[in-house]
Amino acid sequence: MKLSEQKTALASLLVELKAAEKELDVGVTQTRGEEIDAKFAEADSLQKEIDRADRVFSFNGKSREIPEVVMPETKDSNAGEMGADGSRIVGYAPMGALFTNSPEYKEYVANGMGRGTMAQVNFLKGLNEPHIAITQKMVEQKAVPTVGSGVILVDRKPGIVRTTEDDRTVLRDVINVSQTSAPSVSYIVEDSYTQAADMVAASAVKPEATVAYSEATAPVRTLAVHMPVTEQQLQDIPQMQNMIDNRLRYDLRKLEEKQIMWGAGTGQNFLGILVHASVASITRSAPAATQNLDRVRIGVTDVLVAGYEPNALVIHPYDWEAIVLLKATTEGYIWSIVTDPATGNSRVWGLSVVESIAAKNPAASTRDMVVGDFRRGATLWDRQQATVAVGFIDDQFIRNMRTIRAEERAAFGVQAPKAFAKYETAA
């Protein structure tokens, strides 16, 4: 039975079962009760089939947005993507697992983790990447997690290969991310654009669009964090992997989000979206916006009118909670917020919702929400390596302590200020 036929059959059954409620109130014969039970079972079966089909369609729609990674089946296969070291990608593993199984770390531990020594591993992906590609060369060098003697365990992840943890939408999911190998990035800022396309007669002069550009430079900055550990923790491989994956990498991701939103543009800071002088607040008075939910839709309009396609809303959890809990005068919730069944993430007015504490101004008590075309409006340039290192600082030698350090280098720039509309939600 086709999906459309299943839905039609289910609708018909629900009408019959609704009518059967009155019969059940006054009592039914055993035969009639069995008939009603059979219809309930049939409706339940149809609902499960429909739900399964809907999940498949949602998953397929999401998976089409991300290039498929081909996993070679044999060592001699020529299929699959190529890694940065020039050999084939054969799987994926968490960054913490790759660090603790690296030759550098194993040698460091085997040599007694002495004073004046350290282990440092450079990764070809940023610390925001939860799973790092394992290449054939890494397998041959045994620089990947192992089970037993000489048996390589490739941590292959089925389904969608994500760039961030599969928990909630974060800024890296909605913003444009690129690579750079330079110490700074020079880019063009689109200050204004006037559409001029028109219908023209044969041999007539074609209309010229008016655009104003300026040049800007975004220096590469270092984002870093470290934490103390004991010698016992260093020798506890699972604990080390957990600290790298769930502590240091998470800490850097939060710093990155704060810098993208509120970087002061001075010293070692990015120039963030909400600090950029040309990203103006919403000032329209009509239609009247008495709720933040209204202002989100006004922001969508402002970005569209400016010639961009808004793809996300960045909002503080406090302000998103207020929107989610909005009720009508009848005490019913306003169902303008939906959840993407494929990811479990929220959407409002067609926008992906990024709940982030980075929406709060770190230098004040104010909060802002931002509607924007984050794909075309700004870019985060990864300078390369994510680096994890362990060694001594200060008097840790006499206390049997070490320090783990994680860092990455990146640059950020707002290329189209008019692609964003912000509104202050809390003074």
XYZ file of C-alpha atoms in Angstrom:
427
model
C 0.000 0.000 0.000
C 1.348 3.429 -0.975
C 2.005 6.049 1.704
C -0.882 8.208 0.469
C -3.208 5.182 0.599
C -2.014 4.346 4.119
C -2.792 7.867 5.310
C -6.243 7.764 3.718
C -6.977 4.380 5.323
C -5.787 5.634 8.710
C -7.983 8.729 8.493
C -10.996 6.539 7.714
C -10.232 4.210 10.650
C -9.866 7.149 13.032
C -13.330 8.388 12.043
C -14.786 4.935 12.754
C -12.987 4.651 16.096
C -14.144 8.105 17.109
C -17.741 7.054 16.430
C -17.178 3.829 18.408
C -16.500 5.836 21.578
C -20.240 6.261 22.156
C -20.791 2.535 21.772
C -18.129 1.771 24.337
C -19.744 4.174 26.810
C -23.003 2.141 26.847
C -21.393 -1.268 26.389
C -20.927 -3.557 23.379
C -21.200 -7.254 22.659
C -18.127 -9.433 22.662
C -18.210 -9.712 18.876
C -18.463 -5.942 18.461
C -15.670 -5.424 20.994
C -13.399 -7.730 19.038
C -14.186 -5.784 15.862
C -13.240 -2.510 17.568
C -10.030 -4.078 18.948
C -9.114 -5.225 15.445
C -9.599 -1.703 14.088
C -7.404 -0.290 16.880
C -4.690 -2.798 15.976
C -4.991 -1.954 12.286
C -4.807 1.795 13.000
C -1.758 1.283 15.211
C -0.020 -0.738 12.493
C -0.784 1.902 9.852
C 0.488 4.670 12.105
C 3.786 2.841 12.630
C 4.222 2.372 8.862
C 3.495 6.058 8.211
C 5.898 7.182 10.970
C 8.616 4.934 9.558
C 8.158 6.364 6.048
C 8.211 9.930 7.377
C 11.463 9.280 9.222
C 13.038 7.805 6.092
C 11.983 10.794 4.007
C 13.324 13.228 6.619
C 16.622 11.354 6.855
C 17.038 11.201 3.088
C 16.345 14.912 2.819
C 18.978 15.677 5.441
C 21.556 13.286 4.034
C 21.342 14.917 0.607
C 22.714 18.112 2.172
C 25.989 16.374 3.133
C 28.369 14.661 0.699
C 28.498 10.917 1.237
C 31.774 9.514 2.493
C 32.634 6.221 0.806
C 34.282 3.651 3.053
C 36.680 1.341 1.156
C 35.932 -2.334 1.805
C 39.422 -3.667 1.230
C 42.969 -2.423 1.583
C 43.498 -2.595 -2.161
C 40.309 -0.743 -3.067
C 40.707 2.539 -4.936
C 37.303 3.819 -3.768
C 36.798 6.519 -1.123
C 37.953 10.041 -0.420
C 41.571 10.992 0.002
C 42.892 12.292 3.306
C 45.211 15.255 3.802
C 48.220 12.909 3.912
C 47.485 11.691 0.380
C 46.129 8.244 1.316
C 42.549 6.954 1.318
C 40.106 7.635 4.169
C 39.104 4.296 5.708
C 37.112 5.409 8.754
C 36.671 7.919 11.562
C 37.617 8.107 15.251
C 37.228 10.656 18.087
C 40.088 13.112 18.533
C 40.777 11.898 22.073
C 41.218 8.319 20.874
C 43.633 9.379 18.134
C 45.701 11.446 20.576
C 46.061 8.681 23.180
C 46.895 6.125 20.458
C 49.375 8.356 18.641
C 53.063 7.330 18.514
C 53.957 10.655 20.165
C 51.774 10.052 23.220
C 52.732 6.367 23.564
C 56.427 7.251 23.437
C 55.897 10.044 25.990
C 54.244 7.641 28.463
C 56.747 4.836 27.784
C 59.670 7.199 28.548
C 58.238 8.086 31.943
C 56.724 11.504 31.060
C 59.887 13.199 32.303
C 60.453 16.857 33.059
C 61.355 18.874 29.983
C 59.562 16.470 27.648
C 56.138 16.742 26.058
C 53.843 14.995 23.589
C 52.195 17.068 20.875
C 49.899 15.883 18.087
C 48.684 18.091 15.238
C 45.347 17.270 13.646
C 44.273 18.168 10.145
C 40.784 19.129 11.320
C 39.594 21.691 13.852
C 38.834 20.908 17.472
C 35.154 21.347 16.623
C 35.260 18.167 14.545
C 34.062 15.316 16.804
C 35.450 12.590 14.521
C 38.724 12.757 12.629
C 39.261 10.919 9.348
C 41.489 7.834 9.596
C 43.604 7.286 6.485
C 45.318 4.170 5.162
C 48.701 5.646 6.086
C 47.595 6.143 9.695
C 46.472 2.504 9.825
C 49.827 1.314 8.492
C 51.632 3.440 11.097
C 49.378 2.025 13.861
C 48.461 5.609 14.846
C 44.830 4.700 15.510
C 42.923 2.940 18.330
C 43.868 -0.736 18.684
C 42.215 -3.815 20.123
C 44.646 -6.530 21.124
C 47.951 -6.918 19.349
C 48.148 -5.299 15.941
C 44.376 -5.258 15.347
C 43.210 -1.880 14.125
C 39.784 -0.683 15.270
C 38.425 1.852 12.776
C 35.573 3.760 14.367
C 33.181 3.923 11.407
C 30.123 6.061 11.938
C 27.034 4.982 9.965
C 24.708 7.475 8.339
C 25.369 11.191 8.251
C 28.910 12.432 8.840
C 28.457 15.595 10.906
C 30.871 18.434 11.567
C 29.689 18.896 15.145
C 28.248 16.760 17.898
C 24.865 15.250 17.151
C 23.160 17.081 20.007
C 21.923 20.513 18.967
C 22.564 23.059 16.256
C 25.635 25.214 16.912
C 27.101 28.192 15.053
C 29.458 26.034 13.010
C 26.417 24.241 11.589
C 24.941 27.412 10.074
C 27.910 29.656 9.287
C 30.240 29.490 6.288
C 33.492 27.706 7.210
C 36.513 27.746 4.920
C 40.258 27.060 5.082
C 43.279 29.332 4.913
C 47.027 28.766 5.027
C 47.964 32.429 5.522
C 48.559 34.392 8.754
C 45.729 36.756 7.782
C 42.822 36.808 5.348
C 42.015 39.770 3.101
C 38.395 39.765 2.003
C 35.848 41.998 0.303
C 32.979 43.477 2.300
C 29.764 44.166 0.410
C 28.657 47.498 1.875
C 25.610 47.954 -0.369
C 23.949 46.480 -3.433
C 21.149 47.884 -5.580
C 19.300 45.433 -7.809
C 18.906 46.663 -11.372
C 17.982 43.650 -13.508
C 15.263 44.532 -16.026
C 13.742 43.478 -19.332
C 15.547 45.010 -22.320
C 14.896 45.306 -26.025
C 17.245 43.946 -28.685
C 20.516 45.944 -28.924
C 19.434 48.145 -25.977
C 21.832 49.084 -23.184
C 21.656 46.617 -20.338
C 21.022 47.933 -16.808
C 23.926 48.057 -14.383
C 23.609 47.000 -10.773
C 25.188 49.314 -8.232
C 27.434 47.738 -5.652
C 29.841 49.248 -3.155
C 32.739 47.221 -1.835
C 35.468 47.775 0.707
C 38.461 45.662 1.660
C 39.049 44.245 5.122
C 41.619 42.006 6.757
C 41.017 39.340 9.371
C 44.182 38.227 11.190
C 44.444 34.607 12.268
C 44.011 34.294 16.023
C 44.815 31.473 18.435
C 42.087 29.946 20.571
C 43.545 27.868 23.391
C 42.783 26.208 26.718
C 44.656 23.956 29.129
C 43.867 21.904 32.211
C 45.920 20.076 34.859
C 45.863 16.276 35.099
C 47.537 13.719 37.318
C 49.965 11.063 36.162
C 47.313 8.472 36.953
C 44.863 10.229 34.616
C 47.477 10.319 31.869
C 47.833 6.554 32.113
C 44.054 6.055 32.135
C 43.483 6.086 28.376
C 39.636 6.213 28.397
C 39.694 9.102 30.897
C 42.187 11.022 28.764
C 40.061 10.529 25.678
C 36.993 11.760 27.543
C 38.733 14.912 28.805
C 39.937 15.830 25.333
C 36.630 15.126 23.575
C 34.152 16.345 26.195
C 36.066 19.063 28.046
C 38.744 20.828 26.037
C 37.047 20.608 22.646
C 33.723 21.796 24.121
C 35.462 24.673 25.910
C 37.061 25.868 22.673
C 33.771 25.615 20.779
C 32.089 27.902 23.300
C 34.952 30.399 23.062
C 34.705 30.323 19.280
C 30.963 31.087 19.398
C 31.501 33.991 21.803
C 34.203 35.439 19.568
C 32.046 35.107 16.443
C 29.250 37.007 18.167
C 31.050 39.495 20.452
C 34.751 39.589 19.526
C 35.937 43.154 20.173
C 38.158 43.360 17.091
C 41.093 44.512 19.239
C 44.079 42.662 20.656
C 43.765 38.944 19.926
C 39.980 39.032 19.395
C 37.867 38.449 16.281
C 35.625 41.296 15.141
C 32.285 39.739 16.017
C 28.938 40.112 14.267
C 27.282 42.041 17.088
C 30.232 44.416 17.427
C 30.463 45.168 13.701
C 29.479 48.813 13.222
C 27.370 48.097 10.127
C 25.185 45.402 11.671
C 22.300 47.635 12.730
C 19.511 46.840 15.180
C 15.927 46.454 13.976
C 14.304 49.877 14.128
C 11.029 49.430 12.218
C 7.953 50.353 14.222
C 5.356 48.644 12.027
C 4.052 46.097 12.427
C 4.229 46.518 16.183
C 6.437 43.894 17.786
C 5.343 43.188 21.319
C 6.941 39.744 21.497
C 10.358 38.414 20.536
C 8.588 35.940 18.250
C 7.261 38.911 16.252
C 10.716 40.426 16.100
C 12.201 37.223 14.728
C 9.781 37.405 11.789
C 10.573 41.110 11.302
C 14.250 40.167 11.184
C 13.471 37.607 8.466
C 11.789 40.352 6.458
C 14.667 42.791 6.920
C 17.253 40.243 5.744
C 15.098 39.238 2.755
C 14.540 42.865 1.732
C 18.308 43.424 1.930
C 18.724 40.709 -0.712
C 19.765 37.752 1.410
C 18.255 34.437 2.500
C 18.164 34.075 6.295
C 19.022 30.557 7.418
C 19.307 30.768 11.202
C 18.357 32.504 14.430
C 20.983 32.818 17.173
C 19.279 33.354 20.511
C 20.033 33.011 24.225
C 18.415 30.003 25.965
C 16.465 32.356 28.273
C 14.902 34.168 25.304
C 14.209 30.956 23.385
C 12.494 29.530 26.442
C 10.202 32.581 26.549
C 9.258 32.028 22.899
C 8.646 28.301 23.326
C 6.409 28.920 26.353
C 4.278 31.593 24.671
C 0.563 30.920 25.156
C -2.584 32.322 23.633
C -5.374 33.797 25.776
C -6.913 30.319 25.849
C -3.755 29.036 27.586
C -2.826 26.947 24.555
C 0.765 26.991 23.321
C 1.515 28.810 20.082
C 2.680 26.068 17.722
C 4.849 28.182 15.421
C 7.912 26.310 16.709
C 8.581 22.963 15.085
C 11.215 20.298 15.549
C 13.139 18.827 12.632
C 12.413 15.074 12.912
C 15.736 14.211 11.282
C 17.921 16.059 13.805
C 15.693 16.890 16.766
C 16.677 20.554 16.439
C 14.214 23.433 16.637
C 13.045 25.673 13.809
C 11.004 28.891 13.882
C 9.672 30.849 10.887
C 11.710 28.438 8.726
C 14.998 29.229 10.516
C 17.340 26.827 12.271
C 17.532 27.832 15.932
C 20.973 28.131 17.526
C 20.538 28.355 21.299
C 23.772 29.823 22.588
C 24.904 31.656 25.693
C 27.095 33.613 23.249
C 23.988 35.747 22.573
C 24.723 37.493 25.894
C 27.115 40.434 25.793
C 30.109 39.328 27.914
C 30.908 42.974 28.721
C 27.378 43.891 29.848
C 24.104 42.373 31.025
C 22.396 42.782 27.647
C 21.296 39.958 25.359
C 20.655 40.026 21.630
C 19.123 37.687 19.097
C 20.334 37.661 15.505
C 18.518 36.634 12.339
C 20.908 36.223 9.456
C 22.124 34.683 6.260
C 25.099 33.158 8.037
C 26.231 31.303 4.910
C 26.818 34.437 2.838
C 27.111 37.049 5.560
C 30.244 35.858 7.366
C 33.062 33.311 7.151
C 35.161 31.467 9.702
C 38.549 30.565 8.217
C 40.313 27.596 9.833
C 44.052 28.262 9.687
C 44.756 24.635 10.384
C 45.925 22.611 12.928
C 44.061 21.585 15.978
C 46.851 20.765 18.392
C 46.713 18.693 21.576
C 49.833 18.603 23.759
C 50.780 17.431 27.255
C 53.752 18.471 29.395
C 54.986 20.202 32.583
C 54.376 23.761 33.802
C 55.471 25.452 37.032
C 56.008 23.034 39.956
C 53.973 20.147 38.542
C 57.043 17.883 38.522
C 57.091 17.647 42.326
C 53.318 17.157 42.499
C 53.066 14.358 39.913
C 50.935 16.596 37.717
C 50.938 17.481 34.011
C 49.053 19.930 31.789
C 47.014 19.126 28.678
C 46.754 21.964 26.172
C 44.386 22.206 23.208
C 44.344 24.994 20.667
C 43.396 25.953 17.151
C 43.996 28.945 14.890
C 41.278 30.696 12.922
C 40.179 34.011 11.452
C 36.700 35.495 11.179
C 35.158 38.221 9.063
C 31.731 39.748 8.378
C 31.500 40.008 4.589
C 27.927 41.248 4.222
C 26.711 43.242 7.251
C 23.247 43.667 5.737
C 22.777 39.900 5.841
C 22.109 40.239 9.594
C 19.386 41.827 11.693
C 19.770 41.954 15.460
C 17.443 42.921 18.264
C 18.167 43.498 21.943
C 16.052 41.091 23.997
C 17.216 42.041 27.491
C 18.640 45.360 28.637
